[in-house]
């Protein structure tokens, strides 16, 4: 890796600001930072680190600041940061402390998964006789299958009275994405199994159930019923799930127009027949509810679900971007309303 880049960047900042910035071709940059051209080109194409300018022949040109961002990106990728987290870090929409906390939590999941696998291998090695058969049986016994997950969630919902007062036909819609992406997963990797194990620990925590109830999670059905019946609601959510899956397969980012349109359609289900989605009262109500979900346990659940499902990961990231856009819209609307009329 090109170790002098940051120093050169600082030196350049001290030079005459009127001088044109020195630029480098993509090939030169690749050699400087020890990367591949196609990797740098990919980061440009997805908008992670774009070149500052181009030649007349449309070839990318990078400044020292661009190169520093590329080196930082390479460092973060080495530490297993995801592309979306890096994008939010570089844009400033995600704080460094929060990103570091999330990444340490994610790596701790990987450590647990690796420890789990080592334990299985050690037990299989110590087994006399058919070690391969024992290895297979042990993995199957430790894996959390769909039926086990369904039973756990059903028992927890009943024990905590999470849906107290909610009609039976509305209970499945309330957990639609969680059931679709987490509970009904047919195959799980060791990392996902470790995430599920921690999910169970948090769901068993009385404070988590209290946090969920405080968000008005169950009462949201009262807003849905005037507009849709439960069957229609499920069909619409299933369509959104298919669209999210396609977006994941196409590697769409959380702030892409396609994904933001999916989120807008999803959230618009919460508006009843008498209000538009961008009604000021509705937006304030929705943002208040979103703020209530930002407890440490709920945020940790979101991160664990993101580990288990690319769709939920994209959904959570896109929802955050959308909320930030809604907040800006409300601020602009308030500023406009406060201006004196001529």
C-alpha positions as a printed Julia matrix, in Angstrom:
342×3 Matrix{Float64}:
   0.0     0.0     0.0
   1.24    3.5    -0.81
   2.21    4.7     2.66
   3.02    8.32    1.79
  -0.34    9.24    0.32
  -1.78   10.9     3.44
   1.4    12.96    3.96
   1.42   14.07    0.34
  -2.24   15.06    0.63
  -1.5    17.23    3.66
   1.5    18.8     1.88
  -0.65   19.56   -1.11
  -3.26   21.23    1.07
  -0.6    23.69    2.18
   0.25   24.7    -1.39
  -1.23   27.6    -3.32
  -4.93   26.8    -3.65
  -4.97   28.56   -7.03
  -2.68   25.95   -8.56
  -4.42   23.1   -10.42
  -4.49   19.87   -8.43
  -2.16   17.15   -9.66
  -4.05   14.23  -11.15
  -3.23   10.61  -11.9
  -4.64    8.04  -14.3
  -6.43    4.97  -12.99
  -3.43    2.81  -13.92
  -1.07    5.05  -11.96
  -3.41    5.03   -8.97
  -3.67    1.24   -9.03
   0.12    0.94   -8.84
   0.38    3.57   -6.11
  -2.07    1.9    -3.74
  -1.48   -1.71   -4.75
  -4.99   -2.27   -6.04
  -6.54   -3.62   -9.23
  -7.84   -1.3   -11.94
 -11.17   -3.1   -12.06
 -11.64   -2.57   -8.31
 -11.05    1.18   -8.6
 -13.33    1.32  -11.64
 -16.03   -0.55   -9.7
 -15.84    1.92   -6.8
 -16.33    4.74   -9.32
 -19.27    3.03  -11.03
 -21.18    2.52   -7.77
 -20.42    6.06   -6.61
 -18.25    5.05   -3.65
 -15.09    6.89   -4.75
 -15.55    8.75   -8.0
 -12.74   10.3    -9.99
 -12.6    14.09   -9.74
 -12.2    14.66  -13.48
 -11.71   13.01  -16.86
  -9.44   13.48  -19.85
 -10.83   14.58  -23.2
 -10.93   10.88  -24.04
 -13.19   10.24  -21.01
 -10.47    8.48  -19.01
 -10.66    8.87  -15.22
  -8.3    11.24  -13.43
  -7.75   11.08   -9.66
  -6.47   13.73   -7.27
  -4.46   13.04   -4.11
  -7.67   13.41   -2.11
  -9.34   10.79   -4.3
  -6.37    8.48   -3.71
  -6.6     8.96    0.04
 -10.28    7.98   -0.07
  -9.38    4.91   -2.12
  -6.71    3.92    0.4
  -9.14    4.45    3.26
 -11.71    2.32    1.44
  -9.13   -0.45    0.97
  -8.33   -0.33    4.69
 -11.99   -0.53    5.66
 -12.57   -3.43    3.24
  -9.6    -5.22    4.84
 -11.41   -4.81    8.17
 -14.49   -6.4     6.54
 -16.62   -3.25    6.38
 -19.5    -3.5     3.91
 -19.77   -1.21    0.88
 -22.85    0.58    2.28
 -21.19    1.24    5.64
 -18.12    2.64    3.86
 -20.32    4.84    1.67
 -22.09    6.24    4.73
 -18.77    6.81    6.5
 -17.28    8.7     3.56
 -20.43   10.81    3.16
 -20.6    11.57    6.88
 -24.11   10.1     7.3
 -22.7     7.41    9.62
 -20.53    8.4    12.58
 -17.15    6.75   12.96
 -17.95    5.59   16.51
 -21.21    3.97   15.39
 -19.52    2.28   12.42
 -16.74    0.92   14.63
 -19.27   -0.42   17.14
 -21.23   -2.12   14.37
 -18.13   -3.64   12.85
 -16.83   -4.96   16.17
 -20.22   -6.53   16.79
 -20.22   -8.08   13.32
 -16.71   -9.47   13.8
 -17.69  -10.87   17.19
 -20.41  -12.82   15.39
 -17.79  -14.2    13.01
 -15.58  -15.17   15.96
 -18.49  -17.03   17.56
 -19.2   -18.8    14.29
 -15.58  -19.86   13.87
 -15.41  -21.03   17.49
 -18.58  -23.05   16.9
 -17.05  -24.71   13.82
 -13.78  -25.49   15.61
 -15.75  -27.13   18.41
 -17.58  -29.37   15.94
 -14.35  -30.36   14.23
 -12.66  -31.16   17.54
 -15.58  -33.32   18.67
 -15.6   -35.15   15.34
 -11.87  -35.79   15.55
 -12.23  -37.31   19.02
 -15.04  -39.59   17.88
 -14.08  -43.23   17.4
 -15.44  -44.93   14.3
 -17.31  -43.08   11.56
 -16.09  -39.51   12.1
 -17.67  -38.24    8.88
 -21.11  -39.52    9.86
 -20.69  -38.08   13.36
 -19.63  -34.76   11.83
 -22.77  -34.64    9.68
 -25.09  -35.56   12.56
 -23.47  -33.0    14.86
 -23.89  -30.15   12.37
 -27.52  -31.08   11.77
 -28.22  -31.21   15.5
 -26.65  -27.82   16.18
 -28.17  -26.06   13.19
 -31.29  -24.02   13.9
 -33.85  -25.22   11.37
 -37.04  -23.5    10.24
 -39.32  -25.41   12.59
 -37.18  -24.59   15.63
 -37.19  -20.91   14.73
 -40.95  -20.88   14.12
 -41.59  -22.53   17.46
 -39.32  -20.11   19.31
 -41.01  -17.02   17.82
 -44.53  -18.39   18.35
 -43.81  -19.18   22.0
 -42.21  -15.79   22.58
 -45.11  -13.88   20.97
 -47.59  -15.8    23.12
 -45.6   -15.47   26.35
 -45.03  -11.71   26.0
 -48.54  -10.9    24.7
 -46.82   -8.87   22.0
 -49.96   -8.8    19.89
 -52.41   -8.25   22.71
 -55.6    -6.87   21.18
 -54.46   -7.39   17.59
 -56.82   -9.51   15.43
 -55.33  -12.9    14.54
 -55.31  -12.2    10.79
 -53.07   -9.16   11.37
 -50.41  -10.89   13.45
 -48.52  -12.53   10.57
 -48.34   -9.26    8.56
 -46.73   -7.53   11.54
 -43.81   -9.98   11.4
 -43.82  -10.46    7.63
 -40.27   -9.41    6.72
 -38.79  -11.01    9.83
 -40.51  -14.33    9.1
 -39.72  -14.24    5.39
 -36.04  -13.3     5.74
 -35.07  -14.86    9.07
 -37.43  -17.51   10.39
 -38.08  -19.26    7.08
 -34.48  -19.48    5.9
 -33.91  -23.04    4.73
 -30.11  -22.97    4.94
 -27.95  -20.96    7.31
 -24.21  -20.41    7.38
 -22.22  -20.72   10.62
 -22.16  -16.92   10.83
 -25.95  -16.75   10.45
 -26.42  -19.44   13.08
 -24.29  -17.42   15.49
 -26.38  -14.33   14.69
 -29.6   -16.28   15.31
 -28.3   -17.52   18.66
 -27.65  -13.95   19.76
 -31.04  -12.89   18.38
 -32.68  -15.41   20.68
 -30.78  -14.05   23.68
 -31.94  -10.49   22.96
 -35.55  -11.51   22.27
 -35.52  -13.3    25.64
 -34.49  -10.05   27.32
 -37.58   -8.44   28.98
 -36.16   -5.01   28.18
 -36.3    -5.75   24.45
 -39.98   -6.69   24.61
 -40.63   -3.51   26.6
 -38.8    -1.47   23.95
 -40.86   -3.03   21.17
 -44.15   -2.37   22.95
 -43.13    1.24   23.57
 -42.8     1.77   19.8
 -46.51    1.2    19.29
 -45.65   -1.8    17.12
 -48.97   -3.58   17.56
 -51.16   -0.48   17.49
 -50.01    0.31   13.95
 -52.65   -2.14   12.68
 -55.29    0.42   13.57
 -53.82    2.71   10.89
 -53.69   -0.08    8.31
 -57.16   -1.53    8.58
 -59.08    1.47    7.14
 -57.04    1.18    3.94
 -56.32   -2.52    3.4
 -57.42   -5.88    4.65
 -54.78   -8.3     5.92
 -54.66  -10.42    2.74
 -54.07   -7.35    0.55
 -51.41   -6.13    2.95
 -49.52   -9.44    2.72
 -49.67   -9.41   -1.09
 -48.26   -5.91   -1.22
 -45.47   -6.79    1.21
 -44.65   -9.88   -0.85
 -44.3    -7.68   -3.94
 -41.95   -5.37   -2.04
 -39.92   -8.39   -0.93
 -39.54   -9.56   -4.54
 -38.45   -6.05   -5.58
 -35.94   -5.89   -2.73
 -34.53   -9.28   -3.71
 -34.08   -8.09   -7.29
 -32.39   -4.92   -6.04
 -29.97   -6.99   -3.94
 -29.17   -9.21   -6.93
 -28.49   -6.11   -9.05
 -26.29   -4.69   -6.25
 -28.41   -1.56   -5.94
 -27.38    0.8    -3.16
 -29.66    1.89   -0.32
 -29.92    5.44   -1.68
 -30.61    4.4    -5.29
 -33.88    5.69   -6.8
 -35.11    2.12   -7.26
 -34.67    1.15   -3.62
 -35.97    4.45   -2.31
 -39.13    3.96   -4.39
 -39.63    0.54   -2.78
 -39.26    2.04    0.69
 -41.69    4.86   -0.12
 -44.29    2.36   -1.32
 -43.77    0.24    1.81
 -44.12    3.15    4.19
 -47.1     4.57    2.32
 -49.08    1.55    3.53
 -49.18    3.24    6.92
 -51.15    6.2     5.56
 -54.91    5.78    5.75
 -57.37    6.67    3.02
 -57.82   10.24    4.23
 -54.19   11.35    4.09
 -51.41   11.38    1.56
 -48.07    9.89    2.44
 -46.45   13.33    2.56
 -49.09   14.8     4.83
 -47.21   16.78    7.51
 -49.03   15.21   10.46
 -48.41   11.72    9.12
 -44.72   12.41    8.54
 -44.29   13.74   12.06
 -46.09   10.7    13.49
 -43.96    8.31   11.45
 -40.69   10.03   12.36
 -41.63   10.02   16.05
 -42.25    6.28   15.86
 -38.95    5.76   14.01
 -37.14    7.65   16.78
 -38.7     5.36   19.4
 -37.17    2.31   17.68
 -33.63    3.6    18.19
 -32.92    1.76   21.43
 -29.66   -0.19   21.8
 -31.42   -3.58   21.81
 -33.61   -2.83   18.8
 -30.65   -1.47   16.85
 -28.68   -4.59   17.73
 -31.55   -6.76   16.49
 -31.49   -4.81   13.22
 -27.77   -5.46   12.79
 -28.13   -9.18   13.5
 -31.0    -9.43   11.03
 -28.84   -7.65    8.46
 -26.18  -10.32    8.95
 -28.75  -13.05    8.35
 -30.46  -11.5     5.33
 -29.2    -9.26    2.49
 -32.79   -8.14    1.89
 -33.28   -6.97    5.46
 -29.86   -5.34    5.36
 -30.83   -3.31    2.3
 -34.26   -2.56    3.78
 -32.76   -1.21    7.02
 -30.13    0.9     5.23
 -32.64    2.28    2.74
 -35.11    3.06    5.51
 -32.42    5.09    7.29
 -31.73    7.08    4.13
 -35.45    7.6     3.63
 -35.97    8.84    7.18
 -33.13   11.33    6.71
 -34.82   12.56    3.52
 -38.15   12.92    5.32
 -36.49   14.91    8.09
 -34.95   17.27    5.55
 -38.32   17.65    3.81
 -40.03   18.58    7.05
 -37.3    21.09    7.87
 -37.63   22.71    4.45
 -41.44   22.79    4.75
 -41.17   24.43    8.17
 -38.7    27.0     6.87
 -41.02   27.79    3.97
 -44.06   28.18    6.23
 -42.14   30.53    8.54
 -41.16   32.89    5.74
 -43.29   36.08    5.67
 -45.71   36.28    2.77
 -45.26   39.19    0.42
